[in-house]
Amino acid sequence: MNKRAKPIVIFDSGVGGLSIYQEIKQVLPHAPVVYCSDIHGFPYGPKPEVEVIERTSLCLNAVAEQFDPSLAVIACNTASTISLPRVREELDFPVVGVVPAIKTASEYSEKRCIGLLATPGTIARRYTDQLIDDFAGDCHVIRVGSSELVQMAEQYLRGEPVSERDLRKILAPFLEGELVPDAVVLGCTHFPLLREALQQLSADIHWIDSGAAIARRVVSLLGPNAFPADSAPQDYFMHTGQAEQVSALVPALENMGFAIVRYLLVEPKGVTPHSHDET
Ligand code: DGL
């Protein structure tokens, strides 16, 4: 890794943060990135809040100790909506969170009916209630929390097709009924990875995610010229899982530009790199 440029860390429970990785690489192609995927703790959606906060803190501290980041993005709505105060206190670099784009959906909706598609954790958060009160008080909001859809995105990146039937079943509350939304917030970073399938399901719905806004926020914090244009960074995909949970992902990771896939041992005291590299 280029010694002069401190990397950007992108953290998620699984592959969802790759949707944010792609947006950041579009605007900062020379930024070195360390992606951290807490496969061992996945999924976060159904977990109690204290556990999610603990895992997020452990992983970010471990990766920070090893890589000395310039900034971290918690590319996970489920974690961001509860973990930001804790990790901002612990870490000495900026931490950007990703939260559901309720405001954008409310601004877009002519019907004054919006959808929120997220994890069971995110749709039930007090943080989410507050976002809705603040920005979509006059909208009817249909909330769908689905861990199954998170799994479908994980499988999709491992080369499996998306079942239109399953998708239609999960999204039924947005497709059927008297009042259906004209804008749906993709309040989980896994879901933009399924954008094509979602769009095919309903062209009448505007599917909204936070990726581009997060990338703009990162640029505004680091500056557009933070990374030398002549550098060719090697991006890392660090994960807390077993090799067999990652092997099917490697083609997609290589396609996106990751050069190194490596195990990250997350322990309360810090991190020790595993003895083997997988790529
Ligand atoms: N990608 C995560 C999010 O944005 C959640 C996935 C999970 O349930 O672990 O909320």
Tab-separated table of C-alpha atoms and ligand atoms in Angstrom:
chain	number	residue	atom	x	y	z
A	1	MET	CA	0.000	0.000	0.000
A	2	ASN	CA	1.197	3.528	-0.801
A	3	LYS	CA	2.814	4.700	2.425
A	4	ARG	CA	1.987	8.360	1.803
A	5	ALA	CA	-1.734	7.947	1.391
A	6	LYS	CA	-3.701	6.752	4.376
A	7	PRO	CA	-6.512	4.484	3.241
A	8	ILE	CA	-10.249	4.936	3.499
A	9	VAL	CA	-11.860	2.152	5.508
A	10	ILE	CA	-15.296	0.959	4.419
A	11	PHE	CA	-17.059	-1.252	6.929
A	12	ASP	CA	-20.109	-3.487	6.670
A	13	SER	CA	-21.377	-6.753	8.102
A	14	GLY	CA	-21.118	-8.362	4.659
A	15	VAL	CA	-20.893	-7.325	1.018
A	16	GLY	CA	-23.412	-4.459	1.216
A	17	GLY	CA	-20.748	-1.808	1.664
A	18	LEU	CA	-19.429	-2.707	-1.775
A	19	SER	CA	-22.250	-0.559	-3.171
A	20	ILE	CA	-20.649	2.352	-1.293
A	21	TYR	CA	-17.140	1.252	-2.339
A	22	GLN	CA	-18.158	1.549	-5.994
A	23	GLU	CA	-19.543	5.072	-5.496
A	24	ILE	CA	-16.400	6.214	-3.660
A	25	LYS	CA	-14.088	4.749	-6.310
A	26	GLN	CA	-16.025	6.666	-8.987
A	27	VAL	CA	-15.128	9.994	-7.413
A	28	LEU	CA	-11.793	9.044	-5.811
A	29	PRO	CA	-10.319	6.393	-8.133
A	30	HIS	CA	-6.838	6.749	-6.646
A	31	ALA	CA	-7.876	6.378	-3.040
A	32	PRO	CA	-6.505	3.269	-1.352
A	33	VAL	CA	-9.387	1.421	0.280
A	34	VAL	CA	-9.491	-1.183	3.005
A	35	TYR	CA	-12.891	-2.840	3.005
A	36	CYS	CA	-13.771	-4.596	6.230
A	37	SER	CA	-16.523	-7.213	6.154
A	38	ASP	CA	-17.621	-8.664	9.492
A	39	ILE	CA	-18.665	-11.988	8.036
A	40	HIS	CA	-18.322	-13.628	11.444
A	41	GLY	CA	-20.883	-11.208	12.907
A	42	PHE	CA	-23.184	-11.243	9.861
A	43	PRO	CA	-26.127	-10.638	9.716
A	44	TYR	CA	-26.546	-7.518	11.832
A	45	GLY	CA	-30.195	-6.934	10.906
A	46	PRO	CA	-31.787	-9.280	13.471
A	47	LYS	CA	-29.137	-8.759	16.210
A	48	PRO	CA	-29.681	-6.904	19.489
A	49	GLU	CA	-28.380	-3.335	19.361
A	50	VAL	CA	-25.629	-3.869	21.958
A	51	GLU	CA	-24.139	-6.682	19.912
A	52	VAL	CA	-24.103	-4.639	16.719
A	53	ILE	CA	-22.422	-1.726	18.514
A	54	GLU	CA	-19.824	-4.066	20.024
A	55	ARG	CA	-18.928	-5.798	16.749
A	56	THR	CA	-18.748	-2.495	14.872
A	57	SER	CA	-16.416	-1.064	17.476
A	58	LEU	CA	-14.229	-4.175	17.583
A	59	CYS	CA	-13.847	-4.390	13.819
A	60	LEU	CA	-13.154	-0.695	13.293
A	61	ASN	CA	-10.595	-0.586	16.088
A	62	ALA	CA	-8.887	-3.695	14.751
A	63	VAL	CA	-8.677	-2.414	11.212
A	64	ALA	CA	-7.594	1.045	12.382
A	65	GLU	CA	-4.744	-0.450	14.363
A	66	GLN	CA	-3.454	-2.268	11.323
A	67	PHE	CA	-4.012	0.317	8.579
A	68	ASP	CA	-3.931	3.846	10.062
A	69	PRO	CA	-6.909	5.152	8.035
A	70	SER	CA	-7.607	8.719	6.935
A	71	LEU	CA	-11.350	8.177	7.374
A	72	ALA	CA	-13.859	5.370	7.863
A	73	VAL	CA	-17.311	4.870	6.438
A	74	ILE	CA	-19.734	2.666	8.330
A	75	ALA	CA	-21.365	1.466	5.121
A	76	CYS	CA	-24.153	-0.236	7.006
A	77	ASN	CA	-27.402	1.438	8.001
A	78	THR	CA	-28.062	-1.142	10.710
A	79	ALA	CA	-24.780	-0.280	12.428
A	80	SER	CA	-24.684	3.460	11.668
A	81	THR	CA	-28.081	4.163	13.212
A	82	ILE	CA	-26.751	3.074	16.630
A	83	SER	CA	-22.922	2.881	16.627
A	84	LEU	CA	-21.734	6.290	15.449
A	85	PRO	CA	-21.459	8.050	18.842
A	86	ARG	CA	-19.403	5.192	20.315
A	87	VAL	CA	-16.916	4.770	17.463
A	88	ARG	CA	-16.517	8.518	16.969
A	89	GLU	CA	-15.437	8.713	20.566
A	90	GLU	CA	-12.982	5.840	20.169
A	91	LEU	CA	-11.312	6.702	16.872
A	92	ASP	CA	-9.125	9.689	16.039
A	93	PHE	CA	-10.202	10.093	12.406
A	94	PRO	CA	-13.548	11.079	10.851
A	95	VAL	CA	-16.237	8.409	10.717
A	96	VAL	CA	-19.021	8.817	8.165
A	97	GLY	CA	-22.278	6.942	8.670
A	98	VAL	CA	-24.850	5.707	6.186
A	99	VAL	CA	-28.488	6.190	7.169
A	100	PRO	CA	-31.716	5.763	5.186
A	101	ALA	CA	-32.311	8.529	2.621
A	102	ILE	CA	-35.773	9.397	3.963
A	103	LYS	CA	-35.355	13.088	3.194
A	104	THR	CA	-34.511	12.444	-0.471
A	105	ALA	CA	-37.510	10.128	-0.846
A	106	SER	CA	-39.834	12.628	0.776
A	107	GLU	CA	-38.596	15.391	-1.538
A	108	TYR	CA	-39.215	13.155	-4.542
A	109	SER	CA	-42.610	11.692	-3.657
A	110	GLU	CA	-45.600	13.285	-5.355
A	111	LYS	CA	-47.992	10.723	-3.920
A	112	ARG	CA	-46.785	11.498	-0.388
A	113	CYS	CA	-46.325	7.793	0.072
A	114	ILE	CA	-42.824	6.385	0.430
A	115	GLY	CA	-41.370	2.977	1.191
A	116	LEU	CA	-38.507	2.039	3.462
A	117	LEU	CA	-36.761	-1.195	2.573
A	118	ALA	CA	-34.153	-2.072	5.181
A	119	THR	CA	-33.171	-4.687	7.753
A	120	PRO	CA	-35.563	-5.603	10.587
A	121	GLY	CA	-33.182	-3.703	12.892
A	122	THR	CA	-33.158	-0.481	10.879
A	123	ILE	CA	-36.918	-0.235	10.339
A	124	ALA	CA	-37.471	-0.516	14.110
A	125	ARG	CA	-34.801	1.991	15.222
A	126	ARG	CA	-35.652	5.138	17.134
A	127	TYR	CA	-33.189	6.886	14.800
A	128	THR	CA	-35.375	5.901	11.837
A	129	ASP	CA	-38.563	7.115	13.547
A	130	GLN	CA	-36.845	10.436	14.096
A	131	LEU	CA	-35.775	10.694	10.428
A	132	ILE	CA	-39.371	10.044	9.382
A	133	ASP	CA	-40.749	12.607	11.863
A	134	ASP	CA	-38.195	15.198	10.762
A	135	PHE	CA	-38.370	14.773	6.998
A	136	ALA	CA	-41.461	12.824	5.991
A	137	GLY	CA	-44.035	13.795	8.605
A	138	ASP	CA	-46.726	14.271	5.952
A	139	CYS	CA	-45.977	11.009	4.109
A	140	HIS	CA	-47.503	7.615	4.523
A	141	VAL	CA	-44.453	5.400	5.101
A	142	ILE	CA	-44.554	1.685	4.334
A	143	ARG	CA	-41.737	-0.148	6.135
A	144	VAL	CA	-40.454	-3.518	4.962
A	145	GLY	CA	-37.687	-5.167	6.966
A	146	SER	CA	-36.094	-8.168	5.290
A	147	SER	CA	-33.067	-10.255	6.195
A	148	GLU	CA	-33.948	-12.602	3.349
A	149	LEU	CA	-33.249	-9.854	0.829
A	150	VAL	CA	-29.869	-9.231	2.476
A	151	GLN	CA	-29.082	-12.927	1.958
A	152	MET	CA	-30.204	-12.709	-1.657
A	153	ALA	CA	-27.740	-9.881	-2.283
A	154	GLU	CA	-24.967	-11.913	-0.621
A	155	GLN	CA	-25.762	-14.880	-2.867
A	156	TYR	CA	-26.033	-12.711	-5.956
A	157	LEU	CA	-22.466	-11.502	-5.493
A	158	ARG	CA	-21.435	-15.124	-5.129
A	159	GLY	CA	-22.809	-15.790	-8.606
A	160	GLU	CA	-26.345	-16.975	-7.838
A	161	PRO	CA	-29.376	-15.650	-9.747
A	162	VAL	CA	-32.015	-13.492	-8.090
A	163	SER	CA	-35.424	-15.170	-7.904
A	164	GLU	CA	-38.073	-12.807	-9.227
A	165	ARG	CA	-40.715	-14.740	-7.316
A	166	ASP	CA	-38.942	-14.300	-3.975
A	167	LEU	CA	-38.303	-10.667	-4.712
A	168	ARG	CA	-41.952	-10.047	-5.549
A	169	LYS	CA	-43.045	-11.743	-2.335
A	170	ILE	CA	-40.752	-9.608	-0.171
A	171	LEU	CA	-41.717	-6.394	-1.928
A	172	ALA	CA	-45.473	-7.109	-2.085
A	173	PRO	CA	-46.338	-4.258	0.332
A	174	PHE	CA	-44.852	-1.802	-2.211
A	175	LEU	CA	-46.551	-3.369	-5.217
A	176	GLU	CA	-50.040	-4.257	-4.072
A	177	GLY	CA	-52.681	-2.338	-2.206
A	178	GLU	CA	-54.584	0.901	-2.550
A	179	LEU	CA	-51.734	3.230	-1.774
A	180	VAL	CA	-48.338	2.261	-3.156
A	181	PRO	CA	-45.180	4.373	-2.940
A	182	ASP	CA	-43.587	6.242	-5.835
A	183	ALA	CA	-40.237	6.293	-4.001
A	184	VAL	CA	-38.622	3.541	-1.968
A	185	VAL	CA	-35.561	4.095	0.191
A	186	LEU	CA	-32.975	1.339	-0.071
A	187	GLY	CA	-32.082	1.633	3.599
A	188	CYS	CA	-29.608	-1.225	3.566
A	189	THR	CA	-26.392	-1.064	1.591
A	190	HIS	CA	-26.917	-4.595	0.297
A	191	PHE	CA	-29.951	-3.571	-1.734
A	192	PRO	CA	-28.398	-1.278	-4.379
A	193	LEU	CA	-26.471	-4.391	-5.453
A	194	LEU	CA	-29.867	-5.717	-6.626
A	195	ARG	CA	-30.876	-2.483	-8.320
A	196	GLU	CA	-31.327	-4.019	-11.760
A	197	ALA	CA	-33.714	-6.688	-10.466
A	198	LEU	CA	-35.599	-4.113	-8.404
A	199	GLN	CA	-36.015	-1.821	-11.383
A	200	GLN	CA	-37.290	-4.686	-13.494
A	201	LEU	CA	-39.896	-5.418	-10.847
A	202	SER	CA	-41.352	-1.944	-10.897
A	203	ALA	CA	-40.469	0.887	-13.217
A	204	ASP	CA	-43.016	3.117	-11.409
A	205	ILE	CA	-40.952	3.165	-8.257
A	206	HIS	CA	-37.938	5.418	-7.847
A	207	TRP	CA	-35.381	3.366	-5.847
A	208	ILE	CA	-33.269	5.678	-3.703
A	209	ASP	CA	-29.982	4.950	-1.959
A	210	SER	CA	-27.375	7.028	-0.148
A	211	GLY	CA	-24.266	5.898	-2.059
A	212	ALA	CA	-23.588	9.000	-4.158
A	213	ALA	CA	-24.280	11.327	-1.215
A	214	ILE	CA	-21.836	9.378	0.955
A	215	ALA	CA	-19.154	9.583	-1.733
A	216	ARG	CA	-19.672	13.365	-1.918
A	217	ARG	CA	-19.375	13.593	1.867
A	218	VAL	CA	-16.070	11.689	1.782
A	219	VAL	CA	-14.702	14.037	-0.882
A	220	SER	CA	-15.805	17.060	1.115
A	221	LEU	CA	-13.964	15.757	4.193
A	222	LEU	CA	-10.754	14.637	2.492
A	223	GLY	CA	-10.644	17.021	-0.468
A	224	PRO	CA	-10.780	16.049	-4.156
A	225	ASN	CA	-6.974	15.890	-4.461
A	226	ALA	CA	-6.243	13.869	-1.347
A	227	PHE	CA	-4.804	10.987	-3.347
A	228	PRO	CA	-2.064	11.438	-5.972
A	229	ALA	CA	-3.266	10.683	-9.493
A	230	ASP	CA	-0.111	8.705	-10.251
A	231	SER	CA	-0.753	6.212	-7.461
A	232	ALA	CA	-2.169	2.780	-8.201
A	233	PRO	CA	-3.482	1.614	-4.855
A	234	GLN	CA	-4.001	-2.026	-4.001
A	235	ASP	CA	-7.336	-2.321	-2.310
A	236	TYR	CA	-7.799	-4.790	0.538
A	237	PHE	CA	-10.855	-6.865	1.333
A	238	MET	CA	-10.468	-7.791	4.994
A	239	HIS	CA	-12.974	-10.174	6.537
A	240	THR	CA	-13.675	-12.000	9.767
A	241	GLY	CA	-15.124	-15.151	8.164
A	242	GLN	CA	-13.970	-18.579	7.037
A	243	ALA	CA	-12.156	-19.002	3.724
A	244	GLU	CA	-15.090	-21.013	2.324
A	245	GLN	CA	-17.471	-18.119	3.020
A	246	VAL	CA	-15.323	-15.869	0.856
A	247	SER	CA	-14.026	-18.044	-1.974
A	248	ALA	CA	-17.169	-17.669	-4.140
A	249	LEU	CA	-16.902	-13.899	-3.745
A	250	VAL	CA	-13.392	-13.594	-5.118
A	251	PRO	CA	-14.341	-13.198	-8.816
A	252	ALA	CA	-16.718	-10.308	-7.989
A	253	LEU	CA	-14.109	-8.723	-5.713
A	254	GLU	CA	-11.411	-8.948	-8.380
A	255	ASN	CA	-13.819	-7.479	-10.905
A	256	MET	CA	-14.416	-4.514	-8.650
A	257	GLY	CA	-10.685	-3.938	-8.258
A	258	PHE	CA	-9.658	-5.624	-5.014
A	259	ALA	CA	-6.098	-6.933	-5.078
A	260	ILE	CA	-5.828	-8.550	-1.671
A	261	VAL	CA	-8.311	-10.674	0.278
A	262	ARG	CA	-7.251	-11.338	3.830
A	263	TYR	CA	-8.575	-12.659	7.105
A	264	LEU	CA	-8.857	-10.206	9.982
A	265	LEU	CA	-8.759	-11.594	13.473
A	266	VAL	CA	-10.963	-9.412	15.629
A	267	GLU	CA	-10.297	-9.618	19.323
A	268	PRO	CA	-10.946	-7.140	22.111
A	269	LYS	CA	-7.246	-6.348	22.307
A	270	GLY	CA	-6.716	-5.632	18.612
A	271	VAL	CA	-5.810	-7.503	15.514
A	272	THR	CA	-3.333	-10.099	14.399
A	273	PRO	CA	-3.143	-10.854	10.710
A	274	HIS	CA	-3.904	-14.479	9.911
A	275	SER	CA	-1.063	-16.635	8.689
A	276	HIS	CA	-2.493	-17.186	5.219
A	277	ASP	CA	-3.513	-14.849	2.415
A	278	GLU	CA	-6.316	-15.947	0.123
A	279	THR	CA	-5.402	-13.908	-2.923
B	1	DGL	N1	-25.749	-3.862	4.922
B	1	DGL	C1	-26.343	-3.678	6.187
B	1	DGL	C2	-27.162	-2.396	6.237
B	1	DGL	O1	-26.950	-1.458	5.495
B	1	DGL	C3	-27.099	-4.780	6.858
B	1	DGL	C4	-26.915	-6.227	6.574
B	1	DGL	C5	-27.091	-7.153	7.760
B	1	DGL	O2	-28.221	-7.476	8.159
B	1	DGL	O3	-26.066	-7.542	8.299
B	1	DGL	O4	-28.024	-2.261	7.073
